[in-house]
Tab-separated table of C-alpha atoms in Angstrom:
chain	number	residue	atom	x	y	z
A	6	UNK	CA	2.916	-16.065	10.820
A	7	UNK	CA	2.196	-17.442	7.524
A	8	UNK	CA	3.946	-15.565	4.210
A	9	UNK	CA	1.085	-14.189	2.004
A	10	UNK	CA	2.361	-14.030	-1.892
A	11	UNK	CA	0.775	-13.245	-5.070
A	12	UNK	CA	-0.742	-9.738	-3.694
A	13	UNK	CA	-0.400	-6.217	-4.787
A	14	UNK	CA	0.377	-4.964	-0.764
A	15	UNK	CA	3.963	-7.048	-1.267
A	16	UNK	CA	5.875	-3.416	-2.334
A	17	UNK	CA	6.571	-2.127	1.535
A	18	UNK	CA	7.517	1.790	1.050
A	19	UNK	CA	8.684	2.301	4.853
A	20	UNK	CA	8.808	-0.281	7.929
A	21	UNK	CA	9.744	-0.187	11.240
A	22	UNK	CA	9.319	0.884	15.425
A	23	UNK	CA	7.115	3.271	17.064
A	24	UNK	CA	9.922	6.347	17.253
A	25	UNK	CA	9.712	6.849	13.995
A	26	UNK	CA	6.079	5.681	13.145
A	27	UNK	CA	4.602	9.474	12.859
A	28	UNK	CA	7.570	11.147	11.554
A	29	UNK	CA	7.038	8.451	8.828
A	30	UNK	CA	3.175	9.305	8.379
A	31	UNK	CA	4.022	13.147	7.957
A	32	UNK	CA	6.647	12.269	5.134
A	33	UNK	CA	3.998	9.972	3.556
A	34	UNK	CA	1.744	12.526	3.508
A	35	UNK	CA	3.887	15.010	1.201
A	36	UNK	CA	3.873	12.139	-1.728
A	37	UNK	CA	0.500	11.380	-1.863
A	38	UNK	CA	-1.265	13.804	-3.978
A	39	UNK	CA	-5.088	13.364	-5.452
A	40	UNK	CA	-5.496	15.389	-8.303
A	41	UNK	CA	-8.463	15.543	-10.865
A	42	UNK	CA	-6.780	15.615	-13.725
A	43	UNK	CA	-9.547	14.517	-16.162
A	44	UNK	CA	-12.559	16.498	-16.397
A	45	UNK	CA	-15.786	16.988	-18.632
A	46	UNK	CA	-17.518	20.036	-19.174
A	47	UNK	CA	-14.069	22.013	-18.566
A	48	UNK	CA	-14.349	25.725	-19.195
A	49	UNK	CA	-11.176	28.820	-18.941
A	50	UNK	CA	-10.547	32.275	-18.294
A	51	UNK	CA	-7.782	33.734	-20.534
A	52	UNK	CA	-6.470	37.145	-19.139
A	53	UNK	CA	-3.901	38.976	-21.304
A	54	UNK	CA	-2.588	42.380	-20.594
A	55	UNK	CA	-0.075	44.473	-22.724
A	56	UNK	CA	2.277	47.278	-21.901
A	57	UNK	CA	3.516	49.729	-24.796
A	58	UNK	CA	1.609	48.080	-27.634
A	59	UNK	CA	3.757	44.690	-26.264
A	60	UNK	CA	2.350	41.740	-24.326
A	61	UNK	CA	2.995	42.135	-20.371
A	62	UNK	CA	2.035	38.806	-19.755
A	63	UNK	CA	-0.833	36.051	-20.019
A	64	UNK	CA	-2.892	33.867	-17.798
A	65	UNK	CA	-5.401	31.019	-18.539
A	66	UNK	CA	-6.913	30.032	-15.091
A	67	UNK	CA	-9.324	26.716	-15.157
A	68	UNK	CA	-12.722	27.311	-13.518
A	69	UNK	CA	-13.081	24.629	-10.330
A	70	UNK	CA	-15.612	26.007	-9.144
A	71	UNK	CA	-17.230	22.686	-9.155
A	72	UNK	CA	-14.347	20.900	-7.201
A	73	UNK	CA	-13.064	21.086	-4.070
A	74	UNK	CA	-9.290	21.867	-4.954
A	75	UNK	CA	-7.595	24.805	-5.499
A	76	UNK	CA	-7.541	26.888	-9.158
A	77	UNK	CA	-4.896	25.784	-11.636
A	78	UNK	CA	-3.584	27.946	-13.409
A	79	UNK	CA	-0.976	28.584	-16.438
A	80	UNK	CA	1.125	31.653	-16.837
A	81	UNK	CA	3.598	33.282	-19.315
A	82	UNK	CA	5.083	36.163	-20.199
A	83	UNK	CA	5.538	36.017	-24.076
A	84	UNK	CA	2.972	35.817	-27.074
A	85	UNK	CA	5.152	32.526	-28.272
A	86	UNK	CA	4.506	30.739	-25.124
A	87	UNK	CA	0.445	31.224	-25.009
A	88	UNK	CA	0.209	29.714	-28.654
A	89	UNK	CA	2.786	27.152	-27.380
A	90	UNK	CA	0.210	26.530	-24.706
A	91	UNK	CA	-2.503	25.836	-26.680
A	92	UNK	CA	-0.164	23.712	-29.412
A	93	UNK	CA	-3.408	25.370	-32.235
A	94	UNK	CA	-5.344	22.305	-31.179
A	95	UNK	CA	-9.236	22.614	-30.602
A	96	UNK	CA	-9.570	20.956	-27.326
A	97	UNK	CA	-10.199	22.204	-23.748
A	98	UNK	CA	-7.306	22.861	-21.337
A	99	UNK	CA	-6.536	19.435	-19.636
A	100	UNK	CA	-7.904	17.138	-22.353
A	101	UNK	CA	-4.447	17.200	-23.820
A	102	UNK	CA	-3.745	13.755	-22.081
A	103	UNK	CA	-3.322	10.103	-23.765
A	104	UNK	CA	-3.881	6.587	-22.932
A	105	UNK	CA	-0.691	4.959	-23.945
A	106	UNK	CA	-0.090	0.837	-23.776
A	107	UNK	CA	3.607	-0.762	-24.210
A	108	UNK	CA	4.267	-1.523	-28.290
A	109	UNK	CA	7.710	-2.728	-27.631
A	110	UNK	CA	11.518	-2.224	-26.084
A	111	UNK	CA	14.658	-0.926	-28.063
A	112	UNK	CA	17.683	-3.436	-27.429
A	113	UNK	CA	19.800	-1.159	-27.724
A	114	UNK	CA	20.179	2.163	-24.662
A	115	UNK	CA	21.325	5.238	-25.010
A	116	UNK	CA	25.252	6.508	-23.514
A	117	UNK	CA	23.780	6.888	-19.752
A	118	UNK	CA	21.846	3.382	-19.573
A	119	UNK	CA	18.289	4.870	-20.144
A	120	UNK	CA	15.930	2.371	-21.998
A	121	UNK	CA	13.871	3.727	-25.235
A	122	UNK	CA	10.493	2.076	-25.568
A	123	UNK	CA	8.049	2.351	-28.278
A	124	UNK	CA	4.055	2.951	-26.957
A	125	UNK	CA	1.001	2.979	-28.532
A	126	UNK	CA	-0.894	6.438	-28.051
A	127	UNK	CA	-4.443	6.642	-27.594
A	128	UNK	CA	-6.023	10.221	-27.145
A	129	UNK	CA	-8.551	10.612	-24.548
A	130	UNK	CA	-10.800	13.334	-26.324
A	131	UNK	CA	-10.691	10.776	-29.541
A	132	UNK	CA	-9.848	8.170	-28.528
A	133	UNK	CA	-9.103	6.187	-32.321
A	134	UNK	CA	-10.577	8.629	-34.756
A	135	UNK	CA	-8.305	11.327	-36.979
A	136	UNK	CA	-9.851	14.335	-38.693
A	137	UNK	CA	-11.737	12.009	-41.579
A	138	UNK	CA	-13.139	9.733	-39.391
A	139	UNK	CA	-10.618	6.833	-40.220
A	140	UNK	CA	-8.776	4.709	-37.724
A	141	UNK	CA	-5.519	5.371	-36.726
A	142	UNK	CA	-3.337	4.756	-33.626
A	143	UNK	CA	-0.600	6.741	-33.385
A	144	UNK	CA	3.016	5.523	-31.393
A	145	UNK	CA	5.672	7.374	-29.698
A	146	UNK	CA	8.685	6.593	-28.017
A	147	UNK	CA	9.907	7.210	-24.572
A	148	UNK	CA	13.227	7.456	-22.864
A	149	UNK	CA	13.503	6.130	-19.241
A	150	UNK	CA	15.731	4.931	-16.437
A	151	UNK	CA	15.782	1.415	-15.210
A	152	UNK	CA	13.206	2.573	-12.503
A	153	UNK	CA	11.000	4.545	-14.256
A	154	UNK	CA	11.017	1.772	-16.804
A	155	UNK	CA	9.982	-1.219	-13.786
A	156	UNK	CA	7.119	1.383	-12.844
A	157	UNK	CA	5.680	1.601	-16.558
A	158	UNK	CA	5.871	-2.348	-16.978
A	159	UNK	CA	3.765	-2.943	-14.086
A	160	UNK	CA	0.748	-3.152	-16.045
A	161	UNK	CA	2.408	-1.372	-19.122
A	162	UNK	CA	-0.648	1.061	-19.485
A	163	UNK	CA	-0.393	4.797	-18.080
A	164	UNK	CA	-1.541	8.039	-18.735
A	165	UNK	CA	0.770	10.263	-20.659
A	166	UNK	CA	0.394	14.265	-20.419
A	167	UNK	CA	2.598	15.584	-23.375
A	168	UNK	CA	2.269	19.364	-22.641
A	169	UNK	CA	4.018	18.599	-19.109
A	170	UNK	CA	6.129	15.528	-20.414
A	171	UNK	CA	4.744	13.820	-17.057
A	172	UNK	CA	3.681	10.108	-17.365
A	173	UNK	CA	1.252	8.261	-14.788
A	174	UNK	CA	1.614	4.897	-14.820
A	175	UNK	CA	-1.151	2.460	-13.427
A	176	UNK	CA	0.074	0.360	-11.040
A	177	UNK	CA	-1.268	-3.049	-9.913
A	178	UNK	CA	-3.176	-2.058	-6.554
A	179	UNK	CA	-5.114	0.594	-8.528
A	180	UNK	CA	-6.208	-2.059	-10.902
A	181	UNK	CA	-9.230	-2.870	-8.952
A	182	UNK	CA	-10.489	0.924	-8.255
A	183	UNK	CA	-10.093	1.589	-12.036
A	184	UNK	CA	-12.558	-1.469	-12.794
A	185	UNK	CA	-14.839	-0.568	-10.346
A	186	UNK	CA	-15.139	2.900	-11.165
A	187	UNK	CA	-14.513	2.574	-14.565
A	188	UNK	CA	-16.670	0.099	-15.070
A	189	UNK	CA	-14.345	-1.675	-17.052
A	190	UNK	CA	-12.671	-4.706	-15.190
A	191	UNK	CA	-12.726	-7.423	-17.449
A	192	UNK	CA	-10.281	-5.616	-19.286
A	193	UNK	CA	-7.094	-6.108	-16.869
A	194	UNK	CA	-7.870	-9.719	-16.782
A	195	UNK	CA	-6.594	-10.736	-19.960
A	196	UNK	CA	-2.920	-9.565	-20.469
A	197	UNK	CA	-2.076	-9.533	-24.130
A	198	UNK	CA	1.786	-8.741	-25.424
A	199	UNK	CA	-0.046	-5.815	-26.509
A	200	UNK	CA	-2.168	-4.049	-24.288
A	201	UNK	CA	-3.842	-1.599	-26.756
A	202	UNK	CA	-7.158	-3.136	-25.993
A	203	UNK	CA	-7.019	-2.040	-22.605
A	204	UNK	CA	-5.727	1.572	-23.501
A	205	UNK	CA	-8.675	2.207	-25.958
A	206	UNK	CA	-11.483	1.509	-23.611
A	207	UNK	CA	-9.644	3.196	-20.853
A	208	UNK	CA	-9.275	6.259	-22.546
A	209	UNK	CA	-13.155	5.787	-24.301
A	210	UNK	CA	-14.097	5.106	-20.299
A	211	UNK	CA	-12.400	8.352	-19.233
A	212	UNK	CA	-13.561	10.579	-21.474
A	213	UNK	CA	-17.021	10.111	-20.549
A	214	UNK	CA	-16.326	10.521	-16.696
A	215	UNK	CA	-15.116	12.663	-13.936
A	216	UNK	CA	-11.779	11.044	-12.686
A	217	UNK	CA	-9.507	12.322	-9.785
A	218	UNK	CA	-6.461	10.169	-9.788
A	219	UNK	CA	-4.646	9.442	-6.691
A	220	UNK	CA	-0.895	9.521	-7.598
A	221	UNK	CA	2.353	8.988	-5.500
A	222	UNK	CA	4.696	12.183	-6.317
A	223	UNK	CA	7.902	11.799	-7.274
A	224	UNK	CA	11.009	13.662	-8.250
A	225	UNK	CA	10.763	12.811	-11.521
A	226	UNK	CA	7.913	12.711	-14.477
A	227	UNK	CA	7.043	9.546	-13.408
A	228	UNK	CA	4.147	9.603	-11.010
A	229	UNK	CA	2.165	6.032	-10.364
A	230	UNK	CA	-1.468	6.027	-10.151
A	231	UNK	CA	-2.863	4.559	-6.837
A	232	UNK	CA	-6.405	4.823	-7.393
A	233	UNK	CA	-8.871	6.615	-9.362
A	234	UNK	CA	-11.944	7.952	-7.273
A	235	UNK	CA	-14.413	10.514	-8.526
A	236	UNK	CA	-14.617	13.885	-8.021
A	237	UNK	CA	-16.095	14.067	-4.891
A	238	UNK	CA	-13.660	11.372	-2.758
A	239	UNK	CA	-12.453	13.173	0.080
A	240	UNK	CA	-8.759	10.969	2.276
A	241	UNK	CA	-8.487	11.122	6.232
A	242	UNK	CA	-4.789	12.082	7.028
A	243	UNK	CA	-3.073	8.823	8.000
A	244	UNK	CA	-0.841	10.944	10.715
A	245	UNK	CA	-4.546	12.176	12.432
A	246	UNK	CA	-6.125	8.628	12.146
A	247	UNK	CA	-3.381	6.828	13.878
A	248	UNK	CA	-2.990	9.300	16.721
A	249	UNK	CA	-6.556	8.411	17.710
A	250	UNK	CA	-5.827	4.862	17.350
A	251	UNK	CA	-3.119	4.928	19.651
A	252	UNK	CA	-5.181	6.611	22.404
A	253	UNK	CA	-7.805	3.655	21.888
A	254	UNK	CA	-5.407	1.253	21.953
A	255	UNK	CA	-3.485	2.620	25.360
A	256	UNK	CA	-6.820	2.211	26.818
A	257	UNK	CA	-6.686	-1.762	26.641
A	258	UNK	CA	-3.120	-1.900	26.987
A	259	UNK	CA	-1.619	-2.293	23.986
A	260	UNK	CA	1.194	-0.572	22.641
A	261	UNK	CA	2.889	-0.364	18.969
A	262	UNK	CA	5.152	-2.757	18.283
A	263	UNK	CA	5.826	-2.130	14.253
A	264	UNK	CA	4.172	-0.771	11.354
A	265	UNK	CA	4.311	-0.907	7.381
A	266	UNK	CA	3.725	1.228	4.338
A	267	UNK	CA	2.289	-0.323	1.446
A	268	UNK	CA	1.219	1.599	-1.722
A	269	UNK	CA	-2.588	0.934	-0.972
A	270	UNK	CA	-2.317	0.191	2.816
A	271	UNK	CA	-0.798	1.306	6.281
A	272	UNK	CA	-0.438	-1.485	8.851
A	273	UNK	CA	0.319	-1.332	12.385
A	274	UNK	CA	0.836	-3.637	14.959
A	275	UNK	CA	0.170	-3.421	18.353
A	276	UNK	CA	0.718	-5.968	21.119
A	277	UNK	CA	-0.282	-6.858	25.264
A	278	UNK	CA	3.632	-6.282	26.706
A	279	UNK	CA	3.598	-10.529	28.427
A	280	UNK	CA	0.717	-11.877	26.489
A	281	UNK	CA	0.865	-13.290	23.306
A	282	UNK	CA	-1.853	-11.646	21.475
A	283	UNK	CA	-1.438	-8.480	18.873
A	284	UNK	CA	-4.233	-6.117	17.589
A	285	UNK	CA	-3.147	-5.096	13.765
A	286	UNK	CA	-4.808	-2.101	12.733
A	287	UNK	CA	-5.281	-1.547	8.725
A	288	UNK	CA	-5.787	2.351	7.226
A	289	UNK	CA	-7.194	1.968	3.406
A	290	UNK	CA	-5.111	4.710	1.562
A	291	UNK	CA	-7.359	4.239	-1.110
A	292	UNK	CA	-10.761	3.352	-2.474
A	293	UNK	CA	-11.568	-0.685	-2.170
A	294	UNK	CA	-8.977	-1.355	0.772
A	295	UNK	CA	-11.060	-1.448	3.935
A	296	UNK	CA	-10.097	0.081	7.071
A	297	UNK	CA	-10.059	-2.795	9.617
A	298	UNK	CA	-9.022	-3.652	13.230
A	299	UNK	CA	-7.771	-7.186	13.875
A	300	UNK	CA	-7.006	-9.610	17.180
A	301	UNK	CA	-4.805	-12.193	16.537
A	302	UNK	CA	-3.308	-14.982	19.225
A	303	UNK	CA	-0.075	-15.799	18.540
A	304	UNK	CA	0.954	-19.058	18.887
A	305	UNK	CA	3.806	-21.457	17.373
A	306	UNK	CA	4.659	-18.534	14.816
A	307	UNK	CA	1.524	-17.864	13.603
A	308	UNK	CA	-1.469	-16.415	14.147
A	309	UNK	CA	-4.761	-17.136	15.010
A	310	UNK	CA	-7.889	-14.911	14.311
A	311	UNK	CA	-9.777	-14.550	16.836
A	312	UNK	CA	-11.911	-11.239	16.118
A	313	UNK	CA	-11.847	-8.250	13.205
A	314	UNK	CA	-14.285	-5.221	12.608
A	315	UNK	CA	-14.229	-3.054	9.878
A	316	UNK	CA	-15.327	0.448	9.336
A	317	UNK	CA	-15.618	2.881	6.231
A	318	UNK	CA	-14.851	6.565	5.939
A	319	UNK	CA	-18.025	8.603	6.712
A	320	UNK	CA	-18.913	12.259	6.529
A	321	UNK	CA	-15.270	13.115	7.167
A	322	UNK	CA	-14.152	10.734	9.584
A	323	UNK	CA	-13.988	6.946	10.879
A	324	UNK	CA	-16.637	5.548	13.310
A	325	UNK	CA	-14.194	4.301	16.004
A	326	UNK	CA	-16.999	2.708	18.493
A	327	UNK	CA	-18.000	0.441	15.762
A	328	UNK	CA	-13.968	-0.178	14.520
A	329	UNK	CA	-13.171	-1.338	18.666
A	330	UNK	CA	-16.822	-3.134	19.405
A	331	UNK	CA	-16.341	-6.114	21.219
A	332	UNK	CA	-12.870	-6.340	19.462
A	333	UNK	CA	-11.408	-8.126	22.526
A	334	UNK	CA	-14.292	-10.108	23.899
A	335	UNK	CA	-12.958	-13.504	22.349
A	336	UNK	CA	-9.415	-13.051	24.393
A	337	UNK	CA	-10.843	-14.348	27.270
A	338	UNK	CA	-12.770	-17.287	25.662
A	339	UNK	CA	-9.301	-18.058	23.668
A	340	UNK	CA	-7.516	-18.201	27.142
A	341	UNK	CA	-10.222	-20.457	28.294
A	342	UNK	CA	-10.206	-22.972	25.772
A	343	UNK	CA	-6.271	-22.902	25.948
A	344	UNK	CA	-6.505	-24.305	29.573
A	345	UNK	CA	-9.715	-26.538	28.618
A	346	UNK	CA	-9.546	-30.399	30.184
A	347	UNK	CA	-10.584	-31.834	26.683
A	348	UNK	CA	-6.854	-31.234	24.811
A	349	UNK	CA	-5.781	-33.851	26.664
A	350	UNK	CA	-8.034	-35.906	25.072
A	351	UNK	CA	-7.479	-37.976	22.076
A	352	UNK	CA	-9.338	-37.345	18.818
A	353	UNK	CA	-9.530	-38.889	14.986
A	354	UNK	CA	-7.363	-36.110	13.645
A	355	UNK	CA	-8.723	-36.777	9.664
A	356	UNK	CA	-11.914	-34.894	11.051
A	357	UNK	CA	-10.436	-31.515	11.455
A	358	UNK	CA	-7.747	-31.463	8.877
A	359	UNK	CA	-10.410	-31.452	6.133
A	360	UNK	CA	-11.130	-28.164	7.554
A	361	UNK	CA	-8.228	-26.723	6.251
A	362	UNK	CA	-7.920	-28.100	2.749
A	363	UNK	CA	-9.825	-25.225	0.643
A	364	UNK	CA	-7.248	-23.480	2.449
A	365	UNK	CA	-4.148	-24.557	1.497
A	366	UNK	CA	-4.965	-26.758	-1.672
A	367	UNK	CA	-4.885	-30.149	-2.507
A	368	UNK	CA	-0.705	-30.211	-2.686
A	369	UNK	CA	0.136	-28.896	0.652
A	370	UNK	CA	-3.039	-30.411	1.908
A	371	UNK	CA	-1.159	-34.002	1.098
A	372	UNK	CA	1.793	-32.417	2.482
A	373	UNK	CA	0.625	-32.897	6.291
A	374	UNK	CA	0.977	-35.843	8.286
A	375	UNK	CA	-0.744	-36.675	11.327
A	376	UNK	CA	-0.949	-39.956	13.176
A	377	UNK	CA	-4.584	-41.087	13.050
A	378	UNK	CA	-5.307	-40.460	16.435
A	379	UNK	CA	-3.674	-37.647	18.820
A	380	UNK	CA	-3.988	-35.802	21.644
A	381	UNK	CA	-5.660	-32.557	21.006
A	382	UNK	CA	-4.071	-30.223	22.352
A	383	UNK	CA	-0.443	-31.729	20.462
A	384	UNK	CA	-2.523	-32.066	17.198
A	385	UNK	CA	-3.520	-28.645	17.090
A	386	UNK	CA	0.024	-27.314	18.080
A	387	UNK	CA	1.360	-29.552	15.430
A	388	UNK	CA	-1.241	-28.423	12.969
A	389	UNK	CA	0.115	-24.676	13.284
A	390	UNK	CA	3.497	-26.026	13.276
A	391	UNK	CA	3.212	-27.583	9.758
A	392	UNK	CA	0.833	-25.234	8.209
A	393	UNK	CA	2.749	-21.586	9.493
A	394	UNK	CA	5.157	-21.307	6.435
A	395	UNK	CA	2.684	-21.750	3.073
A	396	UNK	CA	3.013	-18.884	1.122
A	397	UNK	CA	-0.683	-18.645	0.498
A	398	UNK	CA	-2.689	-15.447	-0.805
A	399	UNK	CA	-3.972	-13.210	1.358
A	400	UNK	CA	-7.827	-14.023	0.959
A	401	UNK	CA	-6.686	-17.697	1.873
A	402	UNK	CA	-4.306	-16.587	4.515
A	403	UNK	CA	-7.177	-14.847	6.079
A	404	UNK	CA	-9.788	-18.727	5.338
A	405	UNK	CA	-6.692	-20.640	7.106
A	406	UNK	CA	-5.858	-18.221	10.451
A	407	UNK	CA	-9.442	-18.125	10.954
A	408	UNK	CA	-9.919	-22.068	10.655
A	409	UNK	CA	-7.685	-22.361	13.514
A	410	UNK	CA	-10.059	-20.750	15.751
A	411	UNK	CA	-13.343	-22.534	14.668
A	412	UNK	CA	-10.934	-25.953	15.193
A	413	UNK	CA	-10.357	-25.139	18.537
A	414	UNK	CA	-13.495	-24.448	19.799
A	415	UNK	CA	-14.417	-28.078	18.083
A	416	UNK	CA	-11.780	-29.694	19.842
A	417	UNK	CA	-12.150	-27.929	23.688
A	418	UNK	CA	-16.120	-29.901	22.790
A	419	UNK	CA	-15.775	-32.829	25.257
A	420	UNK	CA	-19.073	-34.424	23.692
A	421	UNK	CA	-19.740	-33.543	19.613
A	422	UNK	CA	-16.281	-32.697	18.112
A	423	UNK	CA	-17.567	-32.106	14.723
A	424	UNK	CA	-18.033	-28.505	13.419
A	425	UNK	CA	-20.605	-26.926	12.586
């Protein structure tokens, strides 16, 4: 199979066989949290009740009436902790949150190893404005462990909550939902030493829009940002999904084989038990990532696409007619042109191998050698042979196992082997 570098679905959380594939998906499901943490329009109850001329205790609850989740609230038992809560600022519950965008690294660590570094802090609900109406960005410094500290250089821009000390830092899949939704992609393209650019229109982009962010939980305050989605993006479970996958899949006789856990993306494999071919489903875990079914042939180590539907989630579910239609009707025409008469046939193999240029590039491209005439059937097993182990992206992965196909149907042509 070939590698596929340079893309964001690289970080595997979990691999592995089908015994523990749904045990897996249940575990998955208790760190995967979608929370709208950033709202407009905002408005609170505040409930305090007193006992002997003393305050019994306090509640501010925020009205979701509007959302589908569940009321938040905050509670305390002590006059000191209510003004705490509300730190005198005028500014609704939950606006409290920052933009912040890597200023710079101590050299020097504290006694236990943990790294100070220095950010830039942009408010959301002002984003660069102080009380006069001047300019002024304000820094602060955190204090992190070597892990926390690889999560907030990813993109070295997260959202920082300073009533709750909890940081969110946006990772690299969720780059493209945050664009999209946003509307503010161009901004991730450029990546400054500085990215205080990028943190002011963020937190000018938020403030004007209803985001739910999509966040892996952790034990600590560090919680990465997946995706952001608006208010009304509802998730199929991954554990309920796959069950229904693996009933479709019984059905043509395939069985799991292995399965992955990417930050964005569940993958699962399935093969034929004696046949060479393997039907990788894909789940989308978040907004962007398609949900897609996938029949490969596997041959010489790598695959060959043969056939792939995808679906999108729709008024709570997937459609899976339409992700299984006519998903294995090119198995038999692959077999077919496996056994064809015309690979034993000679052809000019400069024709074809253009075909897989745009591919690979020019410098693998000149890589390749071929004799200028060949059998067919050896030139295409020594095309796969030489082309299996390029690390290529996956959008040119996906160009170069699907060439393979359109060359062999060329090649089983006995009379015009030129493609189309």
């Amino acid at each position: 199979m070939n590698k596929i570098a340079d893309s964001p679905i690289q970080t595997v959380i979990s691999a592995g066989k089908m015994e523990d594939f749904f045990t897996m998906l249940k575990e998955f499901d208790s760190i995967k949290t979608s929370d709208c943490l950033i709202r407009n329009n905002m408005s609170i109850d505040v409930h305090i009740t007193r006992k002997k001329g003393k305050l019994g205790n306090w509640v501010v609850t925020e009205d979701l009436s509007d959302f589908s989740s569940q009321r938040k609230q905050k509670t305390g038992k002590t006059m000191k902790s209510f003004y705490h809560y509300f730190s005198g600022e005028e500014k609704e519950v939950g606006i409290d949150l920052a933009v912040i965008a890597h200023k710079d690294t101590k050299k020097k660590r504290t006694y236990d190893g943990s790294i100070i570094t220095e950010w830039f802090l942009i408010p959301i609900c002002s984003p660069y404005e102080d009380e006069e109406g001047k300019v002024s960005i304000k820094t602060i410094e955190l204090t992190t462990s070597k892990e926390e500290y690889r999560l907030l250089m990813e993109t070295r821009v997260a959202i920082y909550d300073e009533f709750q000390d909890k940081i969110y830092p946006f990772l690299q899949v969720a780059i493209i939902s945050v664009g999209k939704y946003l509307d503010c992609s161009a901004i991730f393209k450029i990546r400054d030493d500085y990215m205080l650019g990028t943190a002011i229109v963020l937190a000018e982009k938020i403030s004007k829009k209803n985001v739910s962010l999509i966040i892996k939980d952790t034990e600590s305050r560090i919680n990465p940002i997946l995706s952001v989605a608006g208010k009304y993006t509802k998730f199929f479970p991954p554990t309920e999904f796959f069950t229904n996958i693996c009933s479709q899949m019984a059905a043509e006789a395939f069985f799991l084989n292995t399965w992955q856990v990417f930050d964005d993306r569940i993958i699962v494999d399935f093969v034929k038990p004696g046949d060479c071919y393997i039907c990788s489903v894909t789940m989308g875990l978040i907004p962007g990532i398609a949900t897609r079914a996938t029949v490969y042939a596997m041959l010489e180590g790598t695959r060959i696409l043969l056939s792939s539907n995808a679906v999108m989630y729709s008024n709570g579910t997937y459609n899976y007619k339409k992700l299984f239609e006519h998903l294995f009707d090119n198995i038999m025409e692959f077999e077919d042109m496996l056994d064809s008469p015309s690979l034993n046939l000679f052809c000019a193999t400069k024709r074809y191998l253009k075909y897989v240029k745009k591919a690979i590039g020019k410098k693998r491209f000149i890589s390749l050698s071929f004799p200028t005439y060949m059998k067919r059937g050896t030139f295409f097993t020594e095309l796969l042979r030489q082309t299996k182990d390029f690390q290529l992206s996956e959008y040119y992965d996906t160009m170069l196992i699907t060439s393979y196909h359109e060359i062999l149907k060329a090649l089983t042509k006995e009379e015009n082997n030129e493609l189309a």
